Amino acid sequence: MKLAIFNVKFSENIGDGLLATCLENQIRDFLPSVELQTFDLAGRVNYGETNKYRHLLLRVLAHLPNNIRQRVVRYLVASKVRTLKAKWYDEISNADAVIIGGGNLFQDDDLNFPTKIAAVIDAVLYYKKPLAIYAVGVTANWSTQAQALFDAIKNVDLVHCSVRDKLAQTAWKNHFPDSQDALILPDPALSVSWPTTQKKKISSSKTRTYRPIIGLCITDPLILVRHSSDPLSTNVFQSVSNYISLIAGLVKRGYRIYLFCNGAREDYKLLEKIANTGVISDLINSSNVNVTNRPKNPFDLLEIIAIADVVIAHRLHACIAAHALDIPTFGLGWDNKVEAFFDFSERRKYFIESKASSKEIISKVDRLLKEGCDHEVRPHLKNKSIAGIKKLIDDLKS
């Protein structure tokens, strides 16, 4: 069997690469002889590959009126898709089936994903290939144009349809009331594991005087604004000072802090800015705070997260990876996809509302460390994630 998979594997947000890699690995476990190739919807072919003007472009777009911003994005995306379409058609023509997933792909975002996914569906329809949509995120609010582009799905041979949580399932049903119901299958990244030898190595360093390590994932507020389902005014992490307050408070409580990010350049620039402030610089010099390198691939990200005893993050796949590695996690509110994951994983009480203060977060870390992960629910989710891949394969075979 030859499969063509479409997602955003080589996004600078390495969480997207992590879920794409887990999806590939699990498919190969069930189909050892499979030929598969993953295509990045932005046309990237390597980790870390990006437009060098991306950060500037994001800042410019953030200050444009909605109608102007949408026109700019649509022009840029349409131009990019025109250059990618020929390759996609060629690959899909030689595939036995096409998979779109996972990740938060069914969102409007100024017609970014609708335009790209519509181009994939055009090729699927042209060559009459079966299509599987797997463990995707789906947002509730689409423009009329986005709905029209996504509606092309109604005409394909859809052999499998699944989303990653209840929120996405409800949105899918609202967008496609006459289509087949979408199954809820866990995000592929929940199947990730860490080598036992590495676990032992990390555990052996935890002596009686060991101070718990808090992994704090830094996210640029610019990202939180562009993709947030909450108004920016309610999010406490809008500036460097907000992060400093949390870091200093955690150190005062007796914790060591590891600052990391999911890989996006804008996130790492903010991390460096935080690290270079007087307060945090002093804490780094006293070994109370460590600054990790920017992860360049999924293994880098896992290696960073595995060090922590607790992870605090806005980024969804920092939360998912930590949970899969049995590391208790606080999800910081900014987009309802994070909240949906904590509902799905039965960890709702560890989802922190966007307006929560640093003091509130700090006060809850002790309890989270003590309670840890749920050792019954977590393995169940991992098994369910793997079973989801088997369901995908079975549907493709049939």
GROMACS .gro file of C-alpha atoms in nm:
model
  398
    1MET     CA    1   0.000   0.000   0.000
    2LYS     CA    2   0.123   0.349  -0.087
    3LEU     CA    3  -0.005   0.638   0.123
    4ALA     CA    4   0.029   1.015   0.082
    5ILE     CA    5  -0.017   1.206   0.407
    6PHE     CA    6  -0.080   1.580   0.428
    7ASN     CA    7  -0.028   1.790   0.741
    8VAL     CA    8   0.226   2.048   0.863
    9LYS     CA    9   0.505   1.811   0.963
   10PHE     CA   10   0.786   2.065   0.913
   11SER     CA   11   0.625   2.356   1.092
   12GLU     CA   12   0.862   2.552   1.319
   13ASN     CA   13   0.626   2.446   1.596
   14ILE     CA   14   0.793   2.108   1.649
   15GLY     CA   15   0.476   1.973   1.809
   16ASP     CA   16   0.337   1.939   1.457
   17GLY     CA   17   0.642   1.737   1.359
   18LEU     CA   18   0.603   1.519   1.667
   19LEU     CA   19   0.245   1.419   1.586
   20ALA     CA   20   0.333   1.364   1.218
   21THR     CA   21   0.624   1.137   1.314
   22CYS     CA   22   0.410   0.941   1.560
   23LEU     CA   23   0.145   0.892   1.291
   24GLU     CA   24   0.406   0.763   1.045
   25ASN     CA   25   0.567   0.531   1.301
   26GLN     CA   26   0.238   0.377   1.410
   27ILE     CA   27   0.125   0.322   1.051
   28ARG     CA   28   0.454   0.144   0.979
   29ASP     CA   29   0.407  -0.073   1.288
   30PHE     CA   30   0.077  -0.200   1.145
   31LEU     CA   31   0.190  -0.201   0.782
   32PRO     CA   32   0.565  -0.281   0.772
   33SER     CA   33   0.571  -0.289   0.392
   34VAL     CA   34   0.384   0.039   0.347
   35GLU     CA   35   0.523   0.312   0.124
   36LEU     CA   36   0.434   0.645   0.275
   37GLN     CA   37   0.537   1.003   0.239
   38THR     CA   38   0.423   1.305   0.436
   39PHE     CA   39   0.378   1.634   0.252
   40ASP     CA   40   0.385   1.963   0.439
   41LEU     CA   41   0.095   2.184   0.335
   42ALA     CA   42   0.328   2.484   0.329
   43GLY     CA   43   0.570   2.306   0.097
   44ARG     CA   44   0.849   2.271   0.355
   45VAL     CA   45   1.070   1.962   0.329
   46ASN     CA   46   1.293   1.994   0.637
   47TYR     CA   47   1.261   2.086   1.003
   48GLY     CA   48   1.340   2.451   1.067
   49GLU     CA   49   1.269   2.552   0.709
   50THR     CA   50   1.077   2.879   0.708
   51ASN     CA   51   1.041   3.216   0.544
   52LYS     CA   52   1.308   3.437   0.700
   53TYR     CA   53   1.057   3.722   0.702
   54ARG     CA   54   0.794   3.520   0.890
   55HIS     CA   55   0.825   3.706   1.220
   56LEU     CA   56   0.811   4.045   1.050
   57LEU     CA   57   0.515   3.933   0.841
   58LEU     CA   58   0.326   3.817   1.151
   59ARG     CA   59   0.381   4.152   1.317
   60VAL     CA   60   0.269   4.344   1.009
   61LEU     CA   61  -0.040   4.125   0.970
   62ALA     CA   62  -0.129   4.176   1.336
   63HIS     CA   63  -0.161   4.552   1.275
   64LEU     CA   64  -0.360   4.536   0.951
   65PRO     CA   65  -0.740   4.576   0.941
   66ASN     CA   66  -0.912   4.236   0.910
   67ASN     CA   67  -1.021   4.276   0.549
   68ILE     CA   68  -0.674   4.389   0.432
   69ARG     CA   69  -0.498   4.116   0.632
   70GLN     CA   70  -0.723   3.848   0.483
   71ARG     CA   71  -0.655   3.966   0.129
   72VAL     CA   72  -0.278   3.963   0.186
   73VAL     CA   73  -0.280   3.614   0.339
   74ARG     CA   74  -0.507   3.475   0.067
   75TYR     CA   75  -0.285   3.616  -0.207
   76LEU     CA   76   0.030   3.471  -0.051
   77VAL     CA   77  -0.128   3.130   0.013
   78ALA     CA   78  -0.286   3.106  -0.333
   79SER     CA   79   0.049   3.189  -0.491
   80LYS     CA   80   0.226   2.920  -0.285
   81VAL     CA   81  -0.037   2.656  -0.361
   82ARG     CA   82  -0.002   2.715  -0.734
   83THR     CA   83   0.364   2.615  -0.712
   84LEU     CA   84   0.287   2.306  -0.501
   85LYS     CA   85  -0.014   2.174  -0.685
   86ALA     CA   86   0.172   1.995  -0.966
   87LYS     CA   87   0.381   1.794  -0.718
   88TRP     CA   88   0.076   1.709  -0.508
   89TYR     CA   89  -0.114   1.590  -0.816
   90ASP     CA   90   0.180   1.374  -0.922
   91GLU     CA   91   0.216   1.212  -0.578
   92ILE     CA   92  -0.157   1.156  -0.529
   93SER     CA   93  -0.185   0.998  -0.874
   94ASN     CA   94   0.058   0.726  -0.761
   95ALA     CA   95  -0.091   0.673  -0.413
   96ASP     CA   96  -0.344   0.409  -0.313
   97ALA     CA   97  -0.502   0.647  -0.063
   98VAL     CA   98  -0.460   0.993   0.089
   99ILE     CA   99  -0.463   1.091   0.456
  100ILE     CA  100  -0.517   1.444   0.587
  101GLY     CA  101  -0.413   1.466   0.954
  102GLY     CA  102  -0.347   1.513   1.234
  103GLY     CA  103  -0.325   1.863   1.373
  104ASN     CA  104  -0.555   2.163   1.384
  105LEU     CA  105  -0.600   2.167   1.006
  106PHE     CA  106  -0.968   2.246   0.974
  107GLN     CA  107  -0.955   2.610   1.074
  108ASP     CA  108  -1.014   2.924   0.870
  109ASP     CA  109  -0.707   3.137   0.953
  110ASP     CA  110  -0.770   3.384   0.668
  111LEU     CA  111  -0.830   3.092   0.426
  112ASN     CA  112  -0.480   2.954   0.479
  113PHE     CA  113  -0.574   2.590   0.548
  114PRO     CA  114  -0.900   2.592   0.346
  115THR     CA  115  -0.707   2.693   0.031
  116LYS     CA  116  -0.436   2.429   0.081
  117ILE     CA  117  -0.670   2.146   0.176
  118ALA     CA  118  -0.905   2.230  -0.113
  119ALA     CA  119  -0.609   2.185  -0.350
  120VAL     CA  120  -0.538   1.840  -0.203
  121ILE     CA  121  -0.904   1.745  -0.235
  122ASP     CA  122  -0.908   1.860  -0.599
  123ALA     CA  123  -0.633   1.606  -0.673
  124VAL     CA  124  -0.811   1.336  -0.471
  125LEU     CA  125  -1.126   1.393  -0.673
  126TYR     CA  126  -0.942   1.408  -1.004
  127TYR     CA  127  -0.772   1.072  -0.950
  128LYS     CA  128  -1.068   0.921  -0.761
  129LYS     CA  129  -0.860   0.821  -0.460
  130PRO     CA  130  -1.002   0.723  -0.121
  131LEU     CA  131  -0.949   0.987   0.148
  132ALA     CA  132  -0.904   0.953   0.524
  133ILE     CA  133  -0.927   1.248   0.762
  134TYR     CA  134  -0.751   1.149   1.081
  135ALA     CA  135  -0.756   1.291   1.437
  136VAL     CA  136  -0.780   1.652   1.325
  137GLY     CA  137  -0.872   1.965   1.515
  138VAL     CA  138  -1.174   2.156   1.385
  139THR     CA  139  -1.262   2.513   1.478
  140ALA     CA  140  -1.618   2.636   1.513
  141ASN     CA  141  -1.613   2.962   1.319
  142TRP     CA  142  -1.547   2.952   0.946
  143SER     CA  143  -1.605   3.225   0.691
  144THR     CA  144  -1.843   3.160   0.402
  145GLN     CA  145  -1.542   3.123   0.171
  146ALA     CA  146  -1.374   2.871   0.400
  147GLN     CA  147  -1.691   2.662   0.422
  148ALA     CA  148  -1.718   2.664   0.042
  149LEU     CA  149  -1.360   2.541   0.005
  150PHE     CA  150  -1.391   2.271   0.271
  151ASP     CA  151  -1.727   2.161   0.126
  152ALA     CA  152  -1.538   1.984  -0.153
  153ILE     CA  153  -1.498   1.702   0.102
  154LYS     CA  154  -1.864   1.616   0.045
  155ASN     CA  155  -1.775   1.480  -0.299
  156VAL     CA  156  -1.486   1.249  -0.207
  157ASP     CA  157  -1.478   0.882  -0.117
  158LEU     CA  158  -1.428   0.947   0.255
  159VAL     CA  159  -1.334   0.608   0.399
  160HIS     CA  160  -1.234   0.734   0.742
  161CYS     CA  161  -1.323   1.047   0.938
  162SER     CA  162  -1.198   1.119   1.288
  163VAL     CA  163  -1.128   1.422   1.506
  164ARG     CA  164  -0.920   1.454   1.821
  165ASP     CA  165  -1.175   1.570   2.081
  166LYS     CA  166  -1.540   1.644   2.155
  167LEU     CA  167  -1.502   2.012   2.065
  168ALA     CA  168  -1.380   1.920   1.716
  169GLN     CA  169  -1.653   1.658   1.678
  170THR     CA  170  -1.925   1.913   1.753
  171ALA     CA  171  -1.773   2.164   1.512
  172TRP     CA  172  -1.745   1.901   1.237
  173LYS     CA  173  -2.111   1.807   1.276
  174ASN     CA  174  -2.215   2.172   1.258
  175HIS     CA  175  -2.010   2.232   0.944
  176PHE     CA  176  -2.114   1.905   0.775
  177PRO     CA  177  -2.458   1.814   0.918
  178ASP     CA  178  -2.531   1.566   0.639
  179SER     CA  179  -2.193   1.392   0.640
  180GLN     CA  180  -2.088   1.082   0.830
  181ASP     CA  181  -2.024   1.133   1.200
  182ALA     CA  182  -1.662   1.192   1.293
  183LEU     CA  183  -1.510   0.947   1.541
  184ILE     CA  184  -1.310   1.084   1.833
  185LEU     CA  185  -0.959   0.937   1.820
  186PRO     CA  186  -0.665   1.065   2.025
  187ASP     CA  187  -0.393   1.286   1.885
  188PRO     CA  188  -0.114   1.063   1.741
  189ALA     CA  189   0.142   1.224   1.974
  190LEU     CA  190  -0.020   1.049   2.269
  191SER     CA  191   0.146   0.729   2.146
  192VAL     CA  192   0.496   0.869   2.198
  193SER     CA  193   0.729   0.701   2.449
  194TRP     CA  194   1.076   0.761   2.588
  195PRO     CA  195   1.355   0.499   2.600
  196THR     CA  196   1.368   0.316   2.934
  197THR     CA  197   1.745   0.373   2.960
  198GLN     CA  198   1.691   0.748   2.938
  199LYS     CA  199   1.423   0.734   3.210
  200LYS     CA  200   1.662   0.550   3.442
  201LYS     CA  201   1.938   0.800   3.372
  202ILE     CA  202   1.714   1.093   3.462
  203SER     CA  203   1.568   0.921   3.771
  204SER     CA  204   1.912   0.828   3.907
  205SER     CA  205   2.004   1.198   3.930
  206LYS     CA  206   1.718   1.270   4.172
  207THR     CA  207   1.886   1.258   4.514
  208ARG     CA  208   1.744   1.356   4.852
  209THR     CA  209   1.845   1.716   4.789
  210TYR     CA  210   1.690   1.712   4.444
  211ARG     CA  211   1.484   2.021   4.364
  212PRO     CA  212   1.191   1.955   4.129
  213ILE     CA  213   1.231   2.096   3.780
  214ILE     CA  214   0.954   2.302   3.625
  215GLY     CA  215   0.962   2.309   3.245
  216LEU     CA  216   0.812   2.642   3.139
  217CYS     CA  217   0.724   2.659   2.770
  218ILE     CA  218   0.753   3.016   2.639
  219THR     CA  219   0.508   3.136   2.373
  220ASP     CA  220   0.515   3.475   2.202
  221PRO     CA  221   0.193   3.671   2.277
  222LEU     CA  222   0.177   3.748   1.906
  223ILE     CA  223   0.088   3.382   1.845
  224LEU     CA  224  -0.165   3.386   2.127
  225VAL     CA  225  -0.333   3.690   1.970
  226ARG     CA  226  -0.343   3.556   1.614
  227HIS     CA  227  -0.492   3.217   1.696
  228SER     CA  228  -0.660   3.277   2.031
  229SER     CA  229  -1.021   3.189   2.106
  230ASP     CA  230  -0.997   3.426   2.407
  231PRO     CA  231  -0.959   3.804   2.396
  232LEU     CA  232  -0.597   3.909   2.456
  233SER     CA  233  -0.706   4.130   2.744
  234THR     CA  234  -0.789   3.822   2.952
  235ASN     CA  235  -0.450   3.651   2.902
  236VAL     CA  236  -0.195   3.721   3.174
  237PHE     CA  237   0.107   3.623   2.958
  238GLN     CA  238   0.113   3.935   2.744
  239SER     CA  239   0.460   4.059   2.831
  240VAL     CA  240   0.806   3.966   2.955
  241SER     CA  241   0.717   4.090   3.303
  242ASN     CA  242   0.437   3.833   3.331
  243TYR     CA  243   0.680   3.548   3.266
  244ILE     CA  244   0.938   3.698   3.504
  245SER     CA  245   0.679   3.710   3.781
  246LEU     CA  246   0.597   3.342   3.735
  247ILE     CA  247   0.963   3.232   3.710
  248ALA     CA  248   1.075   3.432   4.014
  249GLY     CA  249   0.779   3.306   4.217
  250LEU     CA  250   0.852   2.943   4.132
  251VAL     CA  251   1.220   2.981   4.223
  252LYS     CA  252   1.124   3.142   4.555
  253ARG     CA  253   0.905   2.838   4.616
  254GLY     CA  254   1.211   2.615   4.584
  255TYR     CA  255   1.187   2.494   4.225
  256ARG     CA  256   1.443   2.493   3.945
  257ILE     CA  257   1.318   2.627   3.613
  258TYR     CA  258   1.394   2.506   3.260
  259LEU     CA  259   1.287   2.760   2.999
  260PHE     CA  260   1.207   2.603   2.662
  261CYS     CA  261   0.991   2.655   2.357
  262ASN     CA  262   0.828   2.435   2.092
  263GLY     CA  263   1.064   2.561   1.823
  264ALA     CA  264   0.905   2.869   1.666
  265ARG     CA  265   1.163   3.143   1.618
  266GLU     CA  266   0.938   3.410   1.768
  267ASP     CA  267   0.896   3.199   2.081
  268TYR     CA  268   1.271   3.150   2.117
  269LYS     CA  269   1.338   3.521   2.067
  270LEU     CA  270   1.102   3.594   2.354
  271LEU     CA  271   1.273   3.326   2.563
  272GLU     CA  272   1.611   3.494   2.501
  273LYS     CA  273   1.463   3.832   2.586
  274ILE     CA  274   1.334   3.694   2.916
  275ALA     CA  275   1.670   3.529   2.992
  276ASN     CA  276   1.857   3.856   2.934
  277THR     CA  277   1.657   4.058   3.186
  278GLY     CA  278   1.841   4.142   3.505
  279VAL     CA  279   1.624   3.932   3.738
  280ILE     CA  280   1.634   3.615   3.529
  281SER     CA  281   1.998   3.660   3.433
  282ASP     CA  282   2.085   3.656   3.804
  283LEU     CA  283   1.875   3.341   3.853
  284ILE     CA  284   2.056   3.177   3.561
  285ASN     CA  285   2.394   3.264   3.711
  286SER     CA  286   2.284   3.109   4.041
  287SER     CA  287   2.172   2.790   3.859
  288ASN     CA  288   1.810   2.839   3.959
  289VAL     CA  289   1.707   2.884   3.595
  290ASN     CA  290   1.833   2.699   3.286
  291VAL     CA  291   1.780   2.805   2.927
  292THR     CA  292   1.744   2.515   2.684
  293ASN     CA  293   1.843   2.523   2.318
  294ARG     CA  294   1.577   2.576   2.057
  295PRO     CA  295   1.450   2.231   1.950
  296LYS     CA  296   1.505   2.154   1.583
  297ASN     CA  297   1.326   1.821   1.557
  298PRO     CA  298   1.081   1.607   1.760
  299PHE     CA  299   1.356   1.421   1.947
  300ASP     CA  300   1.503   1.752   2.067
  301LEU     CA  301   1.165   1.856   2.203
  302LEU     CA  302   1.110   1.523   2.380
  303GLU     CA  303   1.460   1.536   2.528
  304ILE     CA  304   1.386   1.877   2.681
  305ILE     CA  305   1.042   1.786   2.813
  306ALA     CA  306   1.164   1.456   2.963
  307ILE     CA  307   1.389   1.646   3.206
  308ALA     CA  308   1.096   1.819   3.376
  309ASP     CA  309   0.897   1.706   3.678
  310VAL     CA  310   0.614   1.942   3.582
  311VAL     CA  311   0.545   2.120   3.253
  312ILE     CA  312   0.358   2.450   3.221
  313ALA     CA  313   0.264   2.540   2.863
  314HIS     CA  314   0.031   2.720   2.625
  315ARG     CA  315   0.146   2.502   2.337
  316LEU     CA  316  -0.086   2.204   2.295
  317HIS     CA  317   0.178   1.951   2.195
  318ALA     CA  318   0.408   2.043   2.480
  319CYS     CA  319   0.114   1.942   2.701
  320ILE     CA  320   0.040   1.628   2.498
  321ALA     CA  321   0.403   1.512   2.486
  322ALA     CA  322   0.450   1.571   2.859
  323HIS     CA  323   0.133   1.379   2.937
  324ALA     CA  324   0.242   1.090   2.715
  325LEU     CA  325   0.576   1.083   2.899
  326ASP     CA  326   0.397   1.065   3.237
  327ILE     CA  327   0.489   1.421   3.334
  328PRO     CA  328   0.212   1.617   3.510
  329THR     CA  329   0.120   1.930   3.318
  330PHE     CA  330  -0.060   2.262   3.350
  331GLY     CA  331  -0.222   2.379   3.027
  332LEU     CA  332  -0.243   2.757   3.006
  333GLY     CA  333  -0.564   2.888   2.853
  334TRP     CA  334  -0.556   3.084   2.527
  335ASP     CA  335  -0.729   2.859   2.274
  336ASN     CA  336  -1.010   2.615   2.339
  337LYS     CA  337  -0.813   2.331   2.179
  338VAL     CA  338  -0.594   2.322   2.493
  339GLU     CA  339  -0.899   2.314   2.714
  340ALA     CA  340  -1.049   2.038   2.497
  341PHE     CA  341  -0.738   1.822   2.543
  342PHE     CA  342  -0.749   1.854   2.919
  343ASP     CA  343  -1.117   1.759   2.911
  344PHE     CA  344  -1.040   1.462   2.686
  345SER     CA  345  -0.756   1.342   2.909
  346GLU     CA  346  -0.969   1.382   3.222
  347ARG     CA  347  -0.729   1.645   3.358
  348ARG     CA  348  -0.965   1.942   3.354
  349LYS     CA  349  -0.859   2.065   3.698
  350TYR     CA  350  -0.509   2.121   3.561
  351PHE     CA  351  -0.626   2.352   3.286
  352ILE     CA  352  -0.547   2.712   3.389
  353GLU     CA  353  -0.786   2.980   3.269
  354SER     CA  354  -0.622   3.256   3.062
  355LYS     CA  355  -0.693   3.520   3.326
  356ALA     CA  356  -0.527   3.322   3.610
  357SER     CA  357  -0.242   3.506   3.783
  358SER     CA  358   0.111   3.380   3.842
  359LYS     CA  359   0.032   3.344   4.212
  360GLU     CA  360  -0.259   3.112   4.134
  361ILE     CA  361  -0.040   2.893   3.913
  362ILE     CA  362   0.243   2.878   4.168
  363SER     CA  363   0.004   2.781   4.445
  364LYS     CA  364  -0.113   2.479   4.244
  365VAL     CA  365   0.228   2.338   4.147
  366ASP     CA  366   0.281   2.164   4.482
  367ARG     CA  367  -0.049   1.980   4.447
  368LEU     CA  368   0.024   1.881   4.087
  369LEU     CA  369   0.363   1.738   4.185
  370LYS     CA  370   0.207   1.540   4.465
  371GLU     CA  371  -0.080   1.401   4.257
  372GLY     CA  372   0.122   1.335   3.940
  373CYS     CA  373  -0.043   1.176   3.637
  374ASP     CA  374  -0.336   0.940   3.648
  375HIS     CA  375  -0.172   0.601   3.605
  376GLU     CA  376  -0.494   0.441   3.485
  377VAL     CA  377  -0.626   0.700   3.240
  378ARG     CA  378  -0.291   0.787   3.077
  379PRO     CA  379  -0.204   0.432   2.952
  380HIS     CA  380  -0.565   0.398   2.837
  381LEU     CA  381  -0.528   0.707   2.618
  382LYS     CA  382  -0.202   0.578   2.473
  383ASN     CA  383  -0.360   0.243   2.390
  384LYS     CA  384  -0.659   0.422   2.242
  385SER     CA  385  -0.425   0.633   2.027
  386ILE     CA  386  -0.258   0.319   1.891
  387ALA     CA  387  -0.596   0.151   1.839
  388GLY     CA  388  -0.702   0.461   1.645
  389ILE     CA  389  -0.422   0.403   1.395
  390LYS     CA  390  -0.535   0.042   1.356
  391LYS     CA  391  -0.889   0.166   1.287
  392LEU     CA  392  -0.748   0.403   1.024
  393ILE     CA  393  -0.554   0.119   0.855
  394ASP     CA  394  -0.855  -0.115   0.864
  395ASP     CA  395  -1.074   0.149   0.699
  396LEU     CA  396  -0.814   0.214   0.430
  397LYS     CA  397  -0.779  -0.157   0.358
  398SER     CA  398  -1.152  -0.208   0.327
   0.00000   0.00000   0.00000
